Amino acid sequence: MLGGYFGKIINIDLTEEKVEIEELDEKLLKKYLGGSGLATKILYDETDGDTEPLGPENPLIYMTGPFTGTKVPVSGRHQIVAKSPLTDIFGEGDAGGRWGQGLKKAGYDGVVVRGRASKPIYIWIKEKEIKILDGKEIWGLDTYETDRRIKEKHGEACITSCIGPAGENQVLLASIMHDGSDARAVGRCGLGAVMGSKNLKAIVVEGTVATPVVDREALTISLKQEVPKIVEKTKGLKLLGTSGGTVMSEELGDLPIRNFKQGNWDKVEGISGQRMAETILKKNYYCGSCPIGCGREVEITEGAYRGVKGAGPEYETIGMIGSNCLVEDLEAIAYAGEMCNRLGMDTISVGAVIAFAMELYEHELLPKDSLGDIALTWGNEKAVIALIEKIAHKEGIGELLALGTKKAAERIGGIASEFAIHVKGLEAPAHDPRAFNSLAVGYATGNRGACHLQGASYFFEKTATMPELGYTEPQDRFATEGKGILNYHSQNIMGLMDSLKLCKFGIYGGINLTMMLEWIHHVIGWEMTVEELLETGERIFNLKRMYNVKCGISRKDDILPMRLLSQPRRDTGTGSNLAPFGKMLNEYYEARGWDDLGIPTEATLQRLQLKNE
Amino acid sequence: MKIVLRLHHSLKGKVPIEDGILQIKENMTVEQLLKQLDLKRTTVVVTINKKILPKETTIEENDSIEIYPILIGG
Ligand code: SF4
């Protein structure tokens, strides 16, 4: 018996209103594992450079991993993959919460939605019952309200993945949200717009089926040993959440300030995780099967922002909507974050596009009359809140900003692209490649664009280790040698975690390749070696790259915005550091087995069994 | 006055004091204690009797203080 998987995905064609169950072959599962890997394979086979991301031919692929639904720590996750309408290349996002476990409880590994419904609908999956239901009554509602209405109708046990008004309006920054006000987001790449383009408001899951585990006893013994160590190592994350690192990030020169332009900022303490813990924090939030609990639940009961209740701002929200726009009121950031969650938009890209607009405003480069009476000055929290609403509804200036920084800059023309901090169209998140040299290569080569989690190499330049690869101590963040190789390894590992479905914060808890192999053995029943596992991660990464090659991506696109590449931050922990990018990129291409154009060579494809994909 | 100090394992050996019972001066704040332990305030999180309190908080006799490293991520 094979554990971990049900070996079944649900194929739904909304145009034809057809539902089919597809059986998965073990060979395919072993080659791509699940989650990100398996979903990429489907996208790769069905679409290419000509596929219109908001057309019915772009499949929206939800995929769990073999660990989802088991007690393996930090495994309550799932991946969503589609061609991104924001970047027009490979798009994906990963969310925690409970939806992935819910789909497994219904007895399936994944759901692929194709086509387009003729009117608003939602999908209801409860074990053998799979229905396409009328979504008229929930269309237009925000994501918290959608979750509430669905629970009212179908009961408290069901779990919802849905879009808000931004997804319905096909805003290119739209997210797909999960678990109501717990707000676990697939934020990046505008996948909420893909869902909206299908007239699909929500996918609701429910069930009681247990995910098969080959050797439950051995797994229990292993977890008894490892989980307490994971909990102890990540205590700082539990106490302060991801925002615990905000002040340290500012000191290191890592926190984005004023659209990545300013070196330091004396207001940072006021927006920190420490301040949150002292003021609005109510309790921790734990994704399914997570012993760490880095999530924040906050409540604001008085003042201008009273009424905020639910998921608190993560570090990324604080960095992008807070310091990057110079907003210094933590409650305003929490409010803006909740607005994004409810409207269904990525707080990273929204923060980035607002900072971009603020800098354009400073230089008087925004189209006249597009702002109404909004004074888009740095730190103006009221303007930030007004813009969020406008972006979600594509009103006034919001129609332009809903395109994201790259496309908006192209439309404005002139020097506007100076202020658009993105790679391949995806806005850079709240970590700075000038503070961690490895991030320069990581952002430039991430398959979905500028992303801190596709490689998470900076983990290994601060605290984390990966002993099997010789990283027994944290690496020097300003070193220049070895960063290409570090990215090669870390991207492969993160691809594995996105496919098995493990939260990357598990690495801080000491989760390593040996543990993954042990759990693969106990859960699925496969004997794999470290080399085989790493090669699988490498295969998954290269398949995404090959998809992007089909979309016209090559070395010319593996670049950073000039601000991050050539303009030092100064007056902060980075000194005037700039990563020697070209040298690092060449080291990376060599490690990857890519040619001078950044395309995997025949030999590399052969070695990874991708030749005939 | 005495307090009970618990250090995260990764901090042991990095500070000049063993964890356990510790004698400190009266009216010491969290910030001053960290200074005495030679720990950078922005790199650690401190709990007093399991609660996170502002750095200006005065430590009281018999308080239980725990110190953990902050992790950057997310
Ligand atoms: S560490 Fe945080 S994000 Fe990761 S699974 Fe746990 S609660 Fe979710």
XYZ file of C-alpha atoms and ligand atoms in Angstrom:
695
model
C 0.000 0.000 0.000
C 1.192 3.493 -0.852
C 0.686 5.984 1.966
C 0.418 9.760 1.914
C -1.642 9.948 -1.253
C -5.130 8.946 -2.298
C -3.848 8.850 -5.865
C -6.856 10.863 -6.976
C -7.424 14.367 -8.277
C -10.695 16.016 -9.211
C -10.866 17.513 -12.707
C -13.614 20.089 -13.079
C -14.501 21.697 -16.387
C -16.636 24.738 -15.639
C -17.493 25.404 -19.297
C -18.843 21.894 -19.776
C -20.019 21.582 -16.140
C -18.251 18.245 -15.957
C -16.577 16.576 -12.994
C -14.162 13.668 -13.374
C -11.882 11.810 -10.996
C -8.423 11.069 -12.333
C -6.237 8.335 -10.876
C -2.577 9.193 -10.412
C 0.229 6.895 -11.298
C 2.895 6.101 -8.646
C 5.708 6.810 -11.108
C 4.392 10.335 -11.633
C 4.046 10.877 -7.884
C 7.590 9.733 -7.273
C 8.886 12.011 -9.985
C 7.104 15.172 -8.789
C 6.005 14.326 -5.201
C 2.807 16.416 -5.079
C 2.034 20.065 -4.223
C 4.125 22.427 -6.298
C 5.893 19.705 -8.307
C 2.826 17.819 -9.456
C 0.828 20.973 -10.138
C 3.693 22.371 -12.232
C 3.713 19.212 -14.317
C 0.013 19.711 -15.117
C 0.519 23.383 -15.999
C 3.569 22.542 -18.109
C 1.676 19.916 -20.093
C -1.387 22.031 -20.760
C -0.225 25.602 -21.328
C 2.581 27.631 -22.841
C 3.692 31.132 -23.796
C 0.517 31.741 -25.827
C -1.906 30.831 -23.055
C -3.982 33.777 -21.930
C -3.693 33.783 -18.089
C -7.224 35.118 -17.677
C -8.654 32.892 -20.397
C -10.575 29.652 -19.805
C -7.607 27.604 -21.032
C -5.489 28.503 -17.971
C -6.081 25.760 -15.375
C -6.264 26.680 -11.689
C -4.518 23.834 -9.900
C -4.901 23.134 -6.167
C -2.541 20.445 -4.930
C -1.768 18.979 -1.521
C 1.333 16.960 -0.701
C 1.825 13.485 0.744
C 2.372 14.965 4.220
C -0.806 17.072 4.149
C -3.414 15.460 6.360
C -0.851 13.601 8.473
C 0.671 14.526 11.832
C 4.004 15.446 10.231
C 4.784 18.866 11.742
C 4.085 22.035 9.685
C 2.374 20.011 6.939
C -1.118 21.584 6.975
C -0.564 23.275 3.625
C -1.438 23.221 -0.055
C -0.183 24.812 -3.268
C -2.076 26.689 -5.970
C -0.511 26.921 -9.428
C -1.568 28.627 -12.673
C -0.045 30.855 -15.295
C 0.206 34.247 -13.611
C -1.737 37.184 -15.069
C 0.559 39.550 -13.150
C 3.807 38.234 -14.662
C 2.574 36.209 -17.667
C 4.904 33.378 -16.608
C 4.795 30.527 -14.082
C 2.701 31.419 -11.041
C 2.239 29.716 -7.710
C 1.457 30.266 -4.063
C 1.447 28.200 -0.900
C -0.939 28.562 2.026
C -1.187 27.092 5.490
C -4.396 26.904 7.451
C -6.738 23.952 7.140
C -7.967 23.825 3.555
C -5.332 21.353 2.345
C -6.133 19.005 5.204
C -9.825 19.497 4.393
C -9.323 18.330 0.821
C -7.429 15.284 2.069
C -10.269 14.577 4.505
C -12.585 14.600 1.507
C -10.371 11.883 0.039
C -8.449 13.703 -2.730
C -4.938 14.969 -3.431
C -5.841 17.850 -5.717
C -8.439 19.780 -7.695
C -7.884 21.163 -11.185
C -10.393 23.719 -12.408
C -10.538 24.399 -16.135
C -12.805 26.446 -18.380
C -15.101 29.266 -17.316
C -18.547 29.188 -15.734
C -21.252 31.217 -17.450
C -22.254 32.814 -14.126
C -20.830 33.064 -10.591
C -20.538 29.624 -8.985
C -18.722 27.822 -6.202
C -17.550 24.251 -5.894
C -18.606 22.014 -3.024
C -16.579 18.874 -2.285
C -17.676 16.471 0.428
C -16.144 13.073 -0.185
C -18.199 11.489 -3.018
C -20.415 14.566 -3.410
C -18.857 17.100 -5.753
C -21.153 19.868 -6.903
C -21.003 23.088 -8.865
C -23.378 25.416 -6.997
C -24.874 28.817 -7.742
C -22.650 31.546 -6.321
C -24.964 34.499 -6.873
C -25.511 35.100 -3.162
C -21.852 35.168 -2.236
C -20.498 37.015 -5.291
C -19.474 40.507 -4.209
C -18.881 39.569 -0.569
C -15.512 39.965 1.094
C -13.590 36.815 2.006
C -14.465 36.810 5.737
C -18.142 37.259 4.952
C -18.016 34.620 2.198
C -16.599 32.124 4.688
C -19.280 33.010 7.220
C -22.153 32.634 4.747
C -20.821 29.325 3.479
C -20.526 28.022 7.043
C -24.072 29.198 7.765
C -25.298 27.203 4.801
C -23.111 24.098 4.930
C -22.126 23.905 8.608
C -19.070 24.822 10.681
C -17.008 21.808 9.585
C -16.465 23.002 6.019
C -13.350 24.907 4.982
C -13.338 27.602 2.342
C -10.846 28.825 -0.228
C -12.230 31.921 -1.907
C -11.653 35.236 -3.600
C -12.869 38.648 -2.562
C -14.015 41.560 -4.737
C -10.443 42.068 -6.050
C -10.375 38.584 -7.560
C -13.849 39.059 -8.997
C -12.648 42.295 -10.613
C -9.560 40.484 -11.946
C -7.159 42.803 -10.185
C -3.716 41.421 -10.993
C -2.696 41.588 -7.328
C -5.651 39.458 -6.201
C -5.062 36.656 -3.715
C -6.919 33.461 -2.900
C -7.829 33.413 0.798
C -8.528 30.539 3.172
C -10.115 29.918 6.575
C -12.167 33.124 6.864
C -10.753 35.648 9.326
C -7.751 33.392 10.002
C -6.841 34.658 6.519
C -4.274 32.221 5.222
C -3.300 33.601 1.840
C -2.070 32.404 -1.507
C -1.100 35.963 -2.148
C 1.469 36.144 -4.860
C 1.177 36.164 -8.665
C -2.448 37.342 -8.896
C -3.972 33.872 -8.840
C -7.161 35.336 -7.366
C -7.716 37.013 -10.741
C -7.462 33.622 -12.470
C -10.135 32.310 -10.100
C -12.270 35.400 -10.784
C -11.870 34.978 -14.547
C -13.512 31.565 -14.173
C -16.470 33.065 -12.277
C -15.375 30.788 -9.456
C -15.964 32.362 -6.054
C -14.948 29.526 -3.751
C -13.968 25.905 -3.350
C -15.393 24.405 -0.172
C -14.126 21.122 1.267
C -15.283 18.775 3.984
C -14.832 15.146 4.971
C -13.687 12.605 7.518
C -11.348 10.386 5.524
C -7.924 9.758 7.091
C -4.814 10.183 4.958
C -3.152 6.773 4.736
C 0.158 6.376 6.581
C 2.221 3.256 5.930
C 3.866 2.992 9.340
C 1.957 5.013 11.916
C 3.903 3.610 14.828
C 7.296 4.551 13.421
C 5.990 7.999 12.519
C 4.674 8.519 16.050
C 8.036 7.538 17.540
C 9.880 9.899 15.204
C 7.524 12.798 15.919
C 7.758 12.258 19.682
C 11.471 12.724 19.324
C 11.553 15.629 16.866
C 8.536 17.815 17.652
C 9.706 19.003 21.110
C 13.025 20.043 19.555
C 11.226 21.941 16.782
C 9.072 23.712 19.368
C 12.077 24.689 21.485
C 14.105 25.996 18.546
C 11.269 28.151 17.223
C 10.129 29.668 20.521
C 11.062 33.176 19.287
C 8.778 32.717 16.265
C 5.950 31.531 18.476
C 6.302 34.455 20.882
C 6.570 37.283 18.367
C 5.454 35.805 15.026
C 7.202 36.683 11.775
C 7.051 40.357 12.753
C 9.427 39.633 15.642
C 12.309 40.242 13.284
C 11.199 43.709 12.153
C 13.586 45.756 14.317
C 16.506 43.435 13.664
C 15.733 43.619 9.943
C 15.913 47.396 10.074
C 19.282 47.215 11.833
C 20.623 44.752 9.288
C 19.508 46.975 6.411
C 17.031 44.326 5.297
C 13.704 46.074 5.953
C 12.369 48.005 2.940
C 11.955 51.677 3.791
C 10.469 54.307 1.453
C 10.241 52.078 -1.602
C 13.605 50.427 -0.845
C 15.364 53.788 -0.958
C 16.014 54.806 2.637
C 18.732 53.285 4.815
C 17.249 53.409 8.301
C 14.078 54.509 10.057
C 13.705 55.556 13.682
C 10.004 54.643 13.799
C 10.547 50.924 13.418
C 9.979 49.966 17.087
C 6.416 51.225 16.805
C 5.490 48.699 14.110
C 7.371 45.717 15.522
C 6.155 42.298 16.617
C 7.201 43.266 20.137
C 4.840 46.243 20.031
C 2.099 44.023 18.640
C 2.579 41.584 21.536
C 2.322 44.446 24.018
C -0.825 45.926 22.462
C -3.239 44.278 20.022
C -2.141 40.623 20.095
C -4.801 38.281 21.471
C -3.348 34.841 20.806
C -1.316 32.662 18.509
C -2.669 31.022 15.392
C -1.546 27.511 14.379
C -1.917 26.133 10.851
C -3.013 22.491 10.680
C -0.474 20.040 12.185
C 1.784 22.906 13.262
C 3.438 22.881 16.680
C 5.067 26.315 16.129
C 2.104 28.698 15.854
C 3.728 31.783 14.347
C 0.340 33.199 13.291
C -1.087 36.223 15.123
C -4.661 36.851 16.145
C -5.260 40.492 16.942
C -8.134 42.714 17.956
C -8.483 46.487 17.985
C -11.302 47.618 20.225
C -10.933 51.401 20.210
C -9.643 54.303 18.189
C -9.773 54.975 14.467
C -9.100 51.354 13.550
C -11.414 49.585 15.985
C -13.184 46.564 14.604
C -10.085 44.786 13.311
C -10.408 41.188 14.496
C -8.656 38.097 13.218
C -5.332 37.521 11.494
C -2.720 40.087 12.492
C -0.135 41.540 10.127
C 2.818 39.347 9.218
C 6.337 40.727 8.838
C 5.745 41.099 5.092
C 2.643 43.227 5.615
C 4.440 45.374 8.183
C 7.441 45.797 5.903
C 5.551 46.513 2.691
C 2.520 48.508 3.881
C 4.359 49.895 6.935
C 8.002 50.899 6.531
C 8.044 50.762 2.732
C 5.293 53.421 2.677
C 6.586 55.049 5.919
C 3.330 54.246 7.719
C 4.258 54.306 11.399
C 0.991 53.343 13.116
C 0.795 49.593 13.782
C -2.998 49.728 14.103
C -3.286 51.426 10.697
C -1.109 48.649 9.212
C -3.278 45.969 10.870
C -6.363 47.692 9.458
C -4.877 47.936 5.960
C -3.775 44.298 6.211
C -7.279 43.223 7.156
C -8.692 45.238 4.253
C -6.373 43.384 1.868
C -7.396 40.058 3.406
C -11.083 40.845 3.126
C -10.878 42.304 -0.389
C -8.554 39.435 -1.349
C -5.254 41.060 -2.306
C -1.581 40.292 -1.727
C -0.255 42.619 0.985
C 3.268 42.426 -0.480
C 2.340 43.577 -3.978
C -0.214 46.068 -2.649
C 2.374 47.656 -0.329
C 4.856 47.727 -3.201
C 2.489 49.304 -5.704
C 1.419 51.972 -3.189
C 5.071 52.840 -2.378
C 5.679 52.991 -6.140
C 2.735 55.388 -6.506
C 3.967 57.506 -3.579
C 7.340 57.945 -5.219
C 5.706 58.832 -8.536
C 3.569 61.363 -6.665
C 6.689 62.829 -5.071
C 8.151 63.307 -8.551
C 4.836 64.582 -9.943
C 4.686 61.740 -12.428
C 1.226 60.359 -11.723
C -1.439 61.049 -14.327
C -3.254 64.243 -13.352
C -6.804 63.893 -12.001
C -6.327 60.177 -11.348
C -6.078 60.674 -7.578
C -9.138 62.783 -6.822
C -8.433 64.477 -3.506
C -5.940 61.889 -2.215
C -2.614 63.409 -1.135
C -0.314 60.476 -1.713
C 2.467 61.622 0.578
C 4.841 59.258 2.369
C 3.391 57.890 5.575
C -0.151 59.066 4.850
C -2.051 56.084 6.208
C -5.431 57.477 5.158
C -4.195 57.628 1.557
C -2.935 54.037 1.799
C -6.334 52.857 3.017
C -8.147 54.823 0.302
C -5.876 53.378 -2.380
C -6.407 49.782 -1.211
C -10.145 50.207 -1.726
C -9.606 51.841 -5.126
C -7.231 49.125 -6.327
C -9.657 46.353 -5.356
C -12.449 48.059 -7.289
C -10.246 49.417 -10.104
C -11.519 52.922 -9.467
C -9.612 56.049 -10.537
C -5.893 55.545 -9.934
C -6.762 52.044 -8.685
C -7.395 50.901 -12.240
C -3.754 51.645 -13.099
C -2.267 50.280 -9.863
C -4.332 47.088 -10.142
C -1.912 46.133 -12.944
C 1.034 45.864 -10.530
C 4.221 47.928 -10.665
C 5.707 46.577 -13.907
C 2.660 46.978 -16.119
C 1.638 50.262 -14.475
C 5.149 51.671 -15.056
C 5.038 50.577 -18.693
C 1.721 52.325 -19.122
C 2.943 55.541 -17.485
C 6.184 55.457 -19.467
C 9.146 57.792 -19.035
C 11.229 57.057 -15.963
C 8.352 55.453 -14.018
C 10.036 52.048 -14.146
C 12.853 53.458 -11.937
C 10.410 53.156 -9.050
C 8.946 49.758 -9.928
C 10.775 47.325 -7.631
C 10.009 43.948 -9.186
C 11.596 41.001 -10.972
C 9.747 39.558 -13.967
C 6.697 41.549 -12.863
C 6.458 40.205 -9.319
C 7.016 42.896 -6.696
C 10.007 42.322 -4.414
C 9.010 41.315 -0.876
C 10.289 42.835 2.371
C 13.850 41.539 2.319
C 16.705 43.355 0.651
C 19.373 41.734 -1.540
C 21.747 44.471 -0.408
C 21.522 43.012 3.107
C 21.809 39.346 2.115
C 23.952 38.826 -0.980
C 22.396 35.477 -1.781
C 18.987 37.101 -2.228
C 20.287 38.961 -5.289
C 20.583 35.685 -7.207
C 17.488 34.270 -5.506
C 15.254 37.163 -6.546
C 16.683 37.243 -10.072
C 16.149 33.549 -10.722
C 13.033 32.723 -8.683
C 10.614 31.043 -11.047
C 7.701 33.216 -9.998
C 9.786 36.418 -9.917
C 11.176 38.295 -6.909
C 10.458 36.013 -3.998
C 12.087 35.397 -0.629
C 10.575 31.939 -0.196
C 11.341 30.205 -3.498
C 14.924 29.893 -2.279
C 14.832 31.336 1.242
C 18.633 31.411 1.015
C 18.751 34.231 3.567
C 17.602 31.713 6.234
C 21.059 30.160 5.834
C 22.791 33.536 6.109
C 21.233 34.286 9.452
C 20.319 31.370 11.668
C 19.482 28.181 9.792
C 21.704 25.251 8.843
C 21.369 22.278 6.481
C 24.012 19.808 7.627
C 23.594 17.331 4.750
C 24.839 20.023 2.358
C 27.702 21.125 4.535
C 25.934 24.226 5.842
C 26.595 23.487 9.503
C 26.931 27.159 10.479
C 25.039 30.230 9.221
C 26.847 31.713 6.180
C 28.438 35.167 5.926
C 25.733 37.362 4.374
C 28.225 39.638 2.621
C 30.421 36.901 1.178
C 30.394 36.712 -2.614
C 31.681 33.214 -3.295
C 29.270 30.341 -2.948
C 26.029 32.339 -3.189
C 25.130 30.872 -6.590
C 25.656 27.386 -5.192
C 23.711 28.240 -2.024
C 20.748 29.307 -4.167
C 21.012 26.184 -6.280
C 20.692 24.084 -3.123
C 18.162 26.193 -1.253
C 15.809 26.565 -4.248
C 15.857 22.796 -4.724
C 15.083 22.262 -1.033
C 12.267 24.842 -0.985
C 10.769 23.199 -4.084
C 10.790 19.916 -2.189
C 9.104 21.470 0.819
C 6.479 23.089 -1.438
C 5.826 19.669 -2.979
C 5.825 17.450 0.116
C 4.003 20.373 1.755
C 6.120 21.502 4.653
C 6.228 25.053 5.984
C 9.658 26.576 5.431
C 9.789 27.843 8.999
C 10.278 24.189 9.882
C 13.900 24.719 8.836
C 14.340 27.054 11.810
C 13.010 24.194 13.902
C 15.792 21.978 12.559
C 13.785 20.068 9.913
C 16.390 18.766 7.494
C 16.682 16.395 4.556
C 17.289 13.376 6.795
C 14.020 14.019 8.623
C 12.157 14.479 5.341
C 13.484 11.115 4.143
C 12.488 9.431 7.375
C 8.947 10.829 7.153
C 8.686 9.924 3.460
C 9.571 6.379 4.481
C 7.062 6.221 7.344
C 4.226 8.029 5.540
C 4.544 6.963 1.883
C 6.645 3.845 2.230
C 9.395 4.910 -0.208
C 13.087 4.409 0.484
C 14.880 7.396 -0.986
C 18.418 8.713 -0.614
C 19.427 12.311 0.060
C 20.725 12.470 -3.528
C 17.443 11.212 -4.986
C 15.487 13.676 -2.890
C 17.677 16.599 -3.932
C 17.488 15.537 -7.558
C 13.691 15.564 -7.302
C 13.836 19.126 -5.972
C 16.158 20.042 -8.808
C 13.823 18.427 -11.344
C 10.853 20.399 -10.020
C 12.800 23.672 -10.151
C 13.972 23.010 -13.701
C 10.498 22.094 -14.933
C 9.312 25.525 -13.750
C 12.275 27.109 -15.509
C 11.432 25.196 -18.688
C 7.900 26.489 -18.441
C 9.259 30.015 -18.207
C 11.574 29.328 -21.153
C 8.398 28.461 -23.120
C 7.149 31.911 -22.078
C 10.297 33.599 -23.421
C 12.336 33.876 -20.215
C 16.145 33.809 -20.437
C 19.221 35.524 -18.935
C 17.887 38.940 -19.967
C 15.102 38.520 -17.398
C 17.288 37.195 -14.551
C 18.063 40.656 -13.281
C 17.304 42.913 -10.343
C 15.734 46.357 -10.465
C 18.541 48.924 -10.784
C 17.806 50.365 -7.349
C 18.606 47.051 -5.640
C 21.489 46.314 -7.979
C 23.349 49.587 -8.055
C 22.186 51.999 -5.376
C 23.588 51.428 -1.870
C 21.263 51.875 1.106
C 23.754 53.674 3.392
C 23.281 54.575 7.081
C 22.244 51.086 8.011
C 23.587 47.617 8.763
C 24.411 46.894 5.122
C 26.971 49.702 4.955
C 27.149 50.451 1.256
C 27.072 46.794 0.240
C 26.044 45.861 -3.281
C 26.081 42.239 -4.392
C 28.542 41.488 -7.251
C 25.636 40.190 -9.228
C 27.132 39.053 -12.549
C 29.730 36.880 -10.885
C 27.188 35.288 -8.590
C 24.727 34.652 -11.432
C 27.408 32.870 -13.476
C 28.281 30.661 -10.521
C 24.579 29.883 -10.234
C 24.114 29.004 -13.936
C 27.111 26.732 -13.742
C 25.793 24.945 -10.655
C 22.422 24.551 -12.383
C 23.817 23.188 -15.629
C 22.257 25.990 -17.663
C 23.802 27.518 -20.764
C 24.873 31.142 -21.209
C 21.294 32.129 -22.002
C 20.059 30.655 -18.748
C 18.410 27.681 -20.427
C 18.873 24.155 -19.022
C 21.266 22.225 -21.287
C 20.308 18.954 -22.968
C 22.594 17.115 -20.540
C 20.856 18.708 -17.548
C 17.422 17.797 -18.877
C 18.619 14.263 -19.558
C 20.089 13.910 -16.057
C 16.844 15.119 -14.467
C 14.642 12.958 -16.716
C 13.019 16.053 -18.159
C 14.119 15.496 -21.740
C 10.759 14.307 -22.994
C 8.506 16.369 -20.753
C 17.310 40.573 44.790
C 16.919 37.222 43.087
C 15.202 36.231 39.871
C 14.849 32.973 37.967
C 16.536 33.106 34.565
C 16.059 30.632 31.730
C 18.150 31.037 28.597
C 17.370 29.401 25.259
C 19.979 26.724 24.551
C 21.434 28.694 21.636
C 22.250 31.567 24.008
C 23.998 29.416 26.568
C 27.702 29.986 26.441
C 27.139 33.309 24.688
C 26.287 35.180 27.878
C 28.513 35.511 30.928
C 25.965 33.939 33.283
C 24.496 30.440 33.686
C 20.754 30.152 33.826
C 19.051 29.360 37.131
C 18.785 31.657 40.157
C 20.385 35.019 39.566
C 21.067 37.968 41.861
C 20.381 41.345 40.269
C 20.193 44.941 41.474
C 16.813 46.274 42.517
C 14.773 48.372 40.080
C 16.510 46.883 37.086
C 14.595 47.072 33.804
C 14.483 44.405 31.092
C 16.676 46.610 28.940
C 19.289 46.953 31.712
C 19.301 43.214 32.371
C 20.001 42.523 28.697
C 22.839 45.023 28.803
C 24.283 43.256 31.825
C 24.014 39.939 29.986
C 25.666 41.538 26.961
C 22.693 40.657 24.753
C 21.497 42.932 21.979
C 17.899 43.836 22.703
C 16.797 43.609 19.070
C 18.015 40.041 18.696
C 16.105 38.463 21.576
C 12.610 38.271 23.003
C 12.197 38.342 26.769
C 9.245 37.063 28.731
C 8.569 37.984 32.354
C 6.393 35.409 34.054
C 5.464 34.188 30.520
C 4.359 37.662 29.346
C 5.977 39.942 26.788
C 6.242 43.371 28.404
C 7.851 46.659 27.287
C 11.623 46.943 27.635
C 11.184 49.633 30.298
C 9.417 47.173 32.640
C 11.049 46.926 36.069
C 11.931 43.396 37.114
C 10.551 42.315 40.497
C 11.936 39.913 43.073
C 11.311 36.245 42.133
C 10.261 37.101 38.576
C 10.793 34.304 36.108
C 12.643 35.627 33.063
C 13.041 33.671 29.833
C 15.145 34.797 26.875
C 14.867 33.450 23.325
C 16.551 34.448 20.066
C 14.442 36.229 17.452
C 14.205 34.577 14.043
C 14.095 36.576 10.826
C 11.785 35.229 8.189
C 8.449 35.455 6.488
S 5.108 28.005 11.370
Fe 3.505 29.540 11.103
S 3.076 29.617 8.882
Fe 4.267 27.752 9.290
S 2.701 26.161 9.525
Fe 3.148 26.960 11.580
S 1.661 28.606 11.991
Fe 1.637 28.149 9.782
